[in-house]
Amino acid sequence: SVTAEGKITSIPDIANFTFSVITEGGKDIGNLQKENTEKMNKAIDFIKSNGVLAKDIKTSYYNLSPRYQYFDCGIRPYGFDQSKPCPPPEIVGYSINQTVSVKIRDFSKIGNIISGVVKNGANDVSELSFMIDDISSVENEARVEAISNAKDKAKMIAKAGGFRLGRLLSIDEGGQNYFVRP
């Protein structure tokens, strides 16, 4: 039984980033959603106009939440009616946060696309990362190298021990997280 690993270095072929349109407003949820959708569609249209395919643009988060006004009813001055309860928080409007994940295949357009989504309605951009789109081909290369390394190691051990190798009986694949350097 021997243990070996295979390491393959590969150049990232896609960039991923997310952007959000966060819209705050009053109590009319319909108008708020319309405003948020218009801004989001404008940003998505811009991305598509830069050659990003529809399949590489995905909504990853959507949240509609109330915004509250809280009342400070802490220590009241002397002479103030202490028996009146503090009023509960009051909904004064709503906030919509819609986040989209984008995969860019042409690295020369990354800067233009990121700055362009902000000009076209996005007000939060984050999580720029570089990775390999089809990681399975790189993993397969690493497997081939690992098996080759294991065979070489087994041959050396057999030679040092004065015995011969039989056929391969079992492979146990363990995995580690890979690191992509930008």
XYZ file of N, CA and C in Angstrom:
546
model
N 0.853 -1.180 0.000
C 0.000 0.000 0.000
C 0.890 1.231 0.000
N 0.659 2.123 -0.937
C 1.419 3.367 -1.013
C 0.455 4.538 -1.144
N 0.974 5.684 -0.799
C 0.205 6.923 -0.921
C 0.984 7.875 -1.813
N 0.285 8.531 -2.717
C 0.915 9.524 -3.584
C -0.122 10.570 -3.959
N 0.377 11.676 -4.442
C -0.543 12.711 -4.894
C -0.070 13.262 -6.226
N -0.982 13.888 -6.911
C -0.664 14.542 -8.169
C -1.030 16.005 -8.065
N -0.133 16.839 -8.524
C -0.385 18.282 -8.479
C -0.309 18.831 -9.889
N -1.324 19.555 -10.275
C -1.380 20.169 -11.588
C -1.576 21.673 -11.399
N -0.833 22.445 -12.118
C -1.003 23.890 -12.109
C -1.732 24.276 -13.382
N -2.744 25.076 -13.228
C -3.536 25.479 -14.374
C -3.880 26.958 -14.257
N -4.062 27.589 -15.381
C -4.387 29.014 -15.415
C -5.910 29.174 -15.398
N -6.439 30.020 -14.507
C -7.888 30.255 -14.479
C -8.399 30.738 -15.840
N -9.609 30.312 -16.177
C -10.177 30.726 -17.462
C -11.481 31.495 -17.315
N -11.942 31.684 -16.091
C -13.128 32.503 -15.861
C -12.923 33.380 -14.623
N -13.627 34.482 -14.611
C -13.682 35.346 -13.437
C -15.141 35.390 -12.987
N -15.349 35.297 -11.701
C -16.691 35.406 -11.124
C -16.749 36.644 -10.247
N -17.876 37.320 -10.258
C -18.112 38.382 -9.291
C -19.610 38.495 -9.059
N -19.978 39.157 -7.991
C -21.393 39.399 -7.727
C -21.622 40.904 -7.642
N -22.832 41.285 -7.979
C -23.222 42.680 -7.781
C -24.653 42.697 -7.279
N -24.963 43.752 -6.550
C -26.299 43.890 -5.965
C -26.896 45.238 -6.313
N -28.210 45.233 -6.395
C -28.977 46.467 -6.467
C -29.785 46.500 -5.172
N -29.487 47.491 -4.353
C -30.172 47.657 -3.071
C -31.021 48.919 -3.190
N -32.325 48.744 -3.015
C -33.261 49.848 -3.178
C -34.054 50.003 -1.895
N -34.072 51.219 -1.351
C -34.856 51.504 -0.149
C -35.934 52.517 -0.496
N -37.080 52.357 0.132
C -38.168 53.287 -0.140
C -39.251 53.192 0.899
N -40.388 53.716 0.532
C -41.531 53.769 1.439
C -42.247 52.437 1.550
N -43.527 52.534 1.823
C -44.314 51.340 2.090
C -44.936 50.724 0.840
N -44.818 51.370 -0.314
C -45.377 50.837 -1.549
C -44.397 49.820 -2.147
N -44.611 48.552 -1.818
C -43.699 47.479 -2.230
C -43.681 47.324 -3.756
N -44.820 47.485 -4.390
C -44.894 47.348 -5.846
C -43.978 48.328 -6.564
N -44.015 49.599 -6.173
C -43.148 50.609 -6.788
C -41.680 50.343 -6.471
N -41.425 49.892 -5.258
C -40.054 49.588 -4.849
C -39.486 48.435 -5.681
N -40.286 47.389 -5.873
C -39.842 46.254 -6.688
C -39.640 46.684 -8.142
N -40.514 47.529 -8.640
C -40.390 48.007 -10.015
C -39.090 48.782 -10.192
N -38.788 49.662 -9.250
C -37.557 50.456 -9.312
C -36.324 49.549 -9.249
N -36.343 48.577 -8.346
C -35.215 47.652 -8.210
C -35.033 46.828 -9.479
N -36.132 46.337 -10.042
C -36.078 45.521 -11.264
C -35.548 46.327 -12.445
N -35.978 47.572 -12.567
C -35.497 48.411 -13.666
C -33.993 48.626 -13.577
N -33.490 48.905 -12.380
C -32.047 49.099 -12.201
C -31.288 47.798 -12.496
N -31.814 46.679 -11.995
C -31.153 45.389 -12.205
C -31.141 45.040 -13.689
N -32.260 45.223 -14.364
C -32.322 44.911 -15.798
C -31.359 45.774 -16.610
N -31.217 47.028 -16.223
C -30.281 47.917 -16.922
C -28.845 47.407 -16.755
N -28.494 46.984 -15.546
C -27.146 46.459 -15.297
C -26.918 45.151 -16.055
N -27.921 44.283 -16.070
C -27.803 43.003 -16.786
C -27.711 43.241 -18.288
N -28.490 44.169 -18.821
C -28.409 44.497 -20.249
C -27.009 44.989 -20.606
N -26.415 45.790 -19.721
C -25.052 46.263 -19.953
C -24.079 45.085 -20.008
N -24.215 44.154 -19.080
C -23.322 42.989 -19.048
C -23.461 42.180 -20.335
N -24.691 41.939 -20.752
C -24.924 41.181 -21.990
C -24.354 41.911 -23.198
N -24.431 43.242 -23.204
C -23.900 44.012 -24.330
C -22.378 43.912 -24.410
N -21.744 43.429 -23.335
C -20.303 43.232 -23.312
C -19.912 41.777 -23.567
N -20.841 41.019 -24.131
C -20.517 39.668 -24.566
C -20.693 38.567 -23.542
N -21.227 38.874 -22.364
C -21.469 37.826 -21.366
C -22.764 37.116 -21.734
N -22.705 35.794 -21.766
C -23.873 35.001 -22.148
C -24.902 34.952 -21.027
N -26.165 34.814 -21.384
C -27.254 34.752 -20.393
C -27.040 33.607 -19.408
N -26.471 32.488 -19.878
C -26.251 31.342 -18.988
C -25.216 31.645 -17.901
N -24.418 32.700 -18.085
C -23.385 33.067 -17.118
C -23.833 34.173 -16.166
N -25.132 34.489 -16.179
C -25.695 35.518 -15.302
C -26.823 34.860 -14.509
N -26.680 34.826 -13.176
C -27.687 34.137 -12.348
C -28.014 34.951 -11.096
N -29.301 35.060 -10.808
C -29.705 35.667 -9.546
C -29.328 34.712 -8.423
N -28.588 35.215 -7.449
C -28.137 34.356 -6.355
C -28.763 34.723 -5.013
N -29.430 35.883 -4.941
C -30.020 36.298 -3.668
C -31.085 37.349 -3.939
N -32.185 37.250 -3.194
C -33.236 38.260 -3.260
C -33.831 38.385 -1.869
N -33.943 39.620 -1.374
C -34.500 39.821 -0.046
C -35.308 41.113 -0.013
N -36.514 41.007 0.503
C -37.369 42.160 0.762
C -37.539 42.205 2.273
N -37.123 43.312 2.891
C -37.225 43.380 4.348
C -37.731 44.753 4.785
N -38.445 44.770 5.909
C -38.963 46.045 6.410
C -37.855 46.881 7.042
N -38.047 48.200 6.980
C -37.169 49.126 7.695
C -37.995 49.707 8.841
N -37.417 49.715 10.030
C -38.151 50.136 11.230
C -37.635 51.459 11.769
N -38.544 52.181 12.420
C -38.166 53.330 13.232
C -38.325 52.884 14.675
N -37.262 53.013 15.437
C -37.292 52.626 16.846
C -37.368 53.884 17.705
N -38.033 53.775 18.838
C -38.185 54.899 19.745
C -37.290 54.700 20.954
N -36.607 55.757 21.341
C -35.733 55.685 22.508
C -36.554 56.019 23.743
N -36.839 55.011 24.509
C -37.643 55.207 25.720
C -36.826 54.838 26.943
N -35.571 55.173 26.896
C -34.665 54.863 28.006
C -35.068 55.627 29.253
N -34.119 56.181 29.939
C -34.365 56.915 31.178
C -35.111 58.212 30.842
N -36.269 58.365 31.488
C -37.097 59.547 31.239
C -36.842 60.578 32.335
N -36.858 61.843 31.980
C -36.569 62.887 32.987
C -37.629 62.923 34.091
N -37.226 63.466 35.232
C -38.126 63.582 36.378
C -39.355 64.384 35.984
N -40.510 63.905 36.402
C -41.753 64.588 36.120
C -42.443 64.057 34.863
N -41.730 63.228 34.064
C -42.317 62.637 32.860
C -43.128 61.432 33.285
N -44.271 61.204 32.653
C -45.155 60.092 33.029
C -44.455 58.757 32.752
N -44.020 58.099 33.800
C -43.287 56.836 33.696
C -44.212 55.646 33.423
N -45.513 55.823 33.558
C -46.440 54.700 33.411
C -46.771 54.388 31.951
N -46.554 55.329 31.058
C -46.862 55.092 29.649
C -45.808 54.159 29.052
N -46.259 53.127 28.348
C -45.280 52.215 27.744
C -44.601 52.848 26.530
N -43.438 52.328 26.244
C -42.696 52.788 25.065
C -43.408 52.247 23.825
N -43.617 53.060 22.794
C -44.294 52.553 21.595
C -43.430 51.502 20.889
N -44.082 50.540 20.235
C -43.329 49.500 19.525
C -42.662 50.080 18.266
N -41.657 49.382 17.748
C -41.049 49.847 16.491
C -42.112 49.944 15.403
N -41.906 50.871 14.496
C -42.892 51.122 13.443
C -42.229 50.938 12.079
N -42.921 50.217 11.180
C -42.402 50.036 9.824
C -42.554 51.355 9.074
N -41.435 51.871 8.565
C -41.468 53.143 7.844
C -41.216 52.944 6.349
N -40.862 51.738 5.954
C -40.611 51.450 4.549
C -39.999 50.080 4.384
N -39.532 49.816 3.193
C -38.955 48.501 2.879
C -37.647 48.666 2.123
N -36.861 47.619 2.159
C -35.584 47.572 1.461
C -35.526 46.286 0.644
N -35.104 46.399 -0.611
C -34.940 45.231 -1.476
C -33.466 45.100 -1.816
N -32.956 43.894 -1.664
C -31.578 43.587 -2.028
C -31.612 42.413 -3.003
N -31.219 42.652 -4.236
C -31.162 41.602 -5.248
C -29.707 41.474 -5.692
N -29.171 40.246 -5.630
C -27.778 39.984 -5.975
C -27.708 39.032 -7.156
N -26.800 39.338 -8.074
C -26.603 38.530 -9.268
C -25.141 38.102 -9.327
N -24.929 36.849 -9.715
C -23.590 36.299 -9.905
C -23.289 36.274 -11.400
N -22.077 36.728 -11.759
C -21.693 36.835 -13.169
C -20.386 36.085 -13.400
N -20.343 35.355 -14.512
C -19.147 34.631 -14.928
C -18.623 35.312 -16.199
N -17.388 35.808 -16.140
C -16.788 36.498 -17.288
C -15.701 35.601 -17.880
N -15.783 35.371 -19.176
C -14.812 34.499 -19.850
C -13.712 35.292 -20.553
N -13.957 36.553 -20.849
C -12.971 37.405 -21.513
C -12.371 38.340 -20.466
N -11.171 37.999 -19.987
C -10.540 38.756 -18.908
C -10.272 40.218 -19.270
N -10.160 40.534 -20.539
C -9.893 41.916 -20.928
C -11.088 42.829 -20.654
N -12.251 42.245 -20.373
C -13.458 43.046 -20.149
C -13.835 43.185 -18.667
N -13.066 42.566 -17.775
C -13.436 42.545 -16.349
C -13.605 43.946 -15.785
N -12.600 44.799 -15.933
C -12.662 46.150 -15.364
C -13.811 46.958 -15.920
N -14.003 46.895 -17.224
C -15.085 47.639 -17.873
C -16.451 47.153 -17.375
N -16.616 45.843 -17.242
C -17.903 45.305 -16.802
C -18.186 45.681 -15.351
N -17.182 45.548 -14.487
C -17.402 45.867 -13.067
C -17.737 47.344 -12.884
N -16.998 48.230 -13.537
C -17.318 49.654 -13.379
C -18.632 49.995 -14.080
N -18.934 49.288 -15.166
C -20.160 49.552 -15.908
C -21.422 49.161 -15.173
N -21.374 48.086 -14.383
C -22.593 47.712 -13.652
C -22.923 48.764 -12.601
N -21.887 49.382 -12.034
C -22.134 50.447 -11.052
C -22.755 51.657 -11.750
N -22.255 52.005 -12.922
C -22.820 53.132 -13.674
C -24.246 52.845 -14.125
N -24.601 51.567 -14.197
C -25.918 51.177 -14.709
C -26.863 50.660 -13.629
N -26.656 51.054 -12.369
C -27.647 50.754 -11.346
C -27.188 49.944 -10.156
N -26.114 49.184 -10.273
C -25.643 48.397 -9.121
C -25.041 49.331 -8.085
N -25.242 49.011 -6.810
C -24.634 49.833 -5.767
C -23.813 48.995 -4.783
N -23.503 47.750 -5.169
C -22.606 46.912 -4.377
C -21.985 45.878 -5.327
N -20.668 45.825 -5.364
C -19.953 44.852 -6.195
C -18.948 44.157 -5.297
N -18.894 42.814 -5.376
C -17.972 42.094 -4.495
C -17.634 40.718 -5.049
N -16.767 40.039 -4.318
C -16.428 38.634 -4.530
C -15.807 38.326 -5.893
N -14.932 39.203 -6.379
C -14.232 38.898 -7.617
C -13.258 37.752 -7.353
N -13.379 36.693 -8.120
C -12.482 35.548 -7.976
C -12.210 34.950 -9.346
N -11.088 34.257 -9.442
C -10.672 33.634 -10.689
C -10.637 32.132 -10.483
N -11.157 31.388 -11.452
C -11.193 29.934 -11.311
C -11.217 29.251 -12.661
N -11.258 27.943 -12.602
C -11.304 27.128 -13.807
C -12.737 26.663 -13.989
N -13.280 26.896 -15.168
C -14.680 26.582 -15.423
C -14.945 25.080 -15.359
N -14.132 24.291 -16.039
C -14.313 22.835 -16.021
C -13.176 22.214 -15.227
N -13.352 22.146 -13.930
C -12.304 21.653 -13.037
C -12.072 20.152 -13.202
N -13.048 19.422 -13.750
C -12.907 17.969 -13.863
C -11.735 17.561 -14.754
N -11.441 18.313 -15.820
C -10.314 17.958 -16.681
C -8.985 18.123 -15.933
N -8.874 19.153 -15.100
C -7.663 19.362 -14.309
C -7.551 18.274 -13.234
N -8.669 17.925 -12.612
C -8.661 16.846 -11.618
C -8.239 15.519 -12.247
N -8.704 15.258 -13.461
C -8.316 14.015 -14.144
C -6.815 13.979 -14.420
N -6.232 15.111 -14.813
C -4.784 15.174 -15.013
C -4.049 14.876 -13.707
N -4.548 15.423 -12.606
C -3.926 15.189 -11.300
C -4.056 13.725 -10.895
N -5.161 13.092 -11.221
C -5.336 11.665 -10.911
C -4.306 10.808 -11.662
N -4.138 11.111 -12.952
C -3.156 10.368 -13.758
C -1.767 10.511 -13.141
N -1.406 11.737 -12.768
C -0.094 11.974 -12.150
C 0.018 11.254 -10.808
N -1.030 11.272 -10.005
C -0.999 10.620 -8.693
C -0.821 9.103 -8.838
N -1.530 8.502 -9.769
C -1.403 7.049 -9.970
C -0.004 6.706 -10.479
N 0.519 7.514 -11.377
C 1.876 7.304 -11.880
C 2.885 7.427 -10.737
N 2.727 8.437 -9.890
C 3.621 8.619 -8.737
C 3.513 7.448 -7.769
N 2.295 6.947 -7.564
C 2.098 5.806 -6.663
C 2.773 4.553 -7.222
N 2.656 4.330 -8.530
C 3.313 3.173 -9.159
C 4.828 3.266 -9.016
N 5.383 4.448 -9.276
C 6.828 4.634 -9.138
C 7.280 4.380 -7.703
N 6.521 4.868 -6.766
C 6.850 4.684 -5.349
C 6.795 3.206 -4.984
N 5.764 2.513 -5.454
C 5.620 1.078 -5.169
C 6.782 0.292 -5.775
N 7.205 0.641 -6.994
C 8.339 -0.040 -7.646
C 9.608 0.135 -6.831
N 9.850 1.358 -6.322
C 11.043 1.623 -5.514
C 11.026 0.807 -4.222
N 9.866 0.740 -3.599
C 9.745 -0.021 -2.347
C 9.955 -1.510 -2.623
N 9.357 -2.004 -3.699
C 9.509 -3.423 -4.048
C 10.971 -3.742 -4.345
N 11.639 -2.885 -5.079
C 13.048 -3.110 -5.407
C 13.888 -3.118 -4.137
N 13.655 -2.144 -3.249
C 14.416 -2.072 -1.996
C 14.133 -3.280 -1.103
N 12.920 -3.802 -1.165
C 12.544 -4.943 -0.321
C 12.843 -6.289 -0.956
N 13.246 -6.282 -2.221
C 13.596 -7.532 -2.894
C 12.374 -8.365 -3.287
N 11.278 -7.760 -3.623
C 10.111 -8.511 -4.103
C 9.547 -7.827 -5.329
N 8.580 -8.488 -6.003
C 7.991 -7.907 -7.201
C 6.577 -7.412 -6.909
N 6.137 -6.549 -7.787
C 4.788 -6.006 -7.647
C 3.782 -6.894 -8.369
N 2.600 -6.972 -7.812
C 1.484 -7.629 -8.490
C 0.666 -6.561 -9.200
N -0.554 -6.895 -9.497
C -1.403 -5.917 -10.171
C -2.043 -4.971 -9.154
N -2.498 -3.843 -9.646
C -3.150 -2.840 -8.809
C -4.492 -3.388 -8.344
N -4.707 -3.406 -7.034
C -5.934 -3.985 -6.492
C -6.954 -2.952 -6.057
N -6.491 -1.804 -5.621
C -7.441 -0.841 -5.067
C -6.874 0.572 -5.163
N -7.756 1.527 -5.385
C -7.393 2.951 -5.364
C -8.366 3.647 -4.425
N -7.822 4.434 -3.538
C -8.651 5.217 -2.624
C -8.327 6.674 -2.882
N -9.314 7.417 -3.368
C -9.074 8.819 -3.694
C -9.490 9.707 -2.544
N -8.546 10.445 -2.040
C -8.823 11.460 -1.030
C -8.725 12.796 -1.707
N -9.365 13.780 -1.176
C -9.334 15.077 -1.846
C -8.884 16.167 -0.919
N -8.336 17.198 -1.505
C -7.991 18.410 -0.785
C -8.544 19.580 -1.565
N -8.779 20.653 -0.863
C -9.219 21.855 -1.544
C -8.068 22.416 -2.350
N -8.378 22.927 -3.501
C -7.339 23.532 -4.322
C -7.390 25.040 -4.144
N -6.266 25.666 -4.364
C -6.150 27.120 -4.222
C -5.889 27.717 -5.578
N -6.682 28.687 -5.955
C -6.474 29.380 -7.217
C -5.852 30.733 -6.895
N -4.670 30.962 -7.427
C -3.988 32.222 -7.202
C -4.414 33.213 -8.287
N -4.950 34.365 -7.893
C -5.376 35.351 -8.892
C -4.203 35.852 -9.718
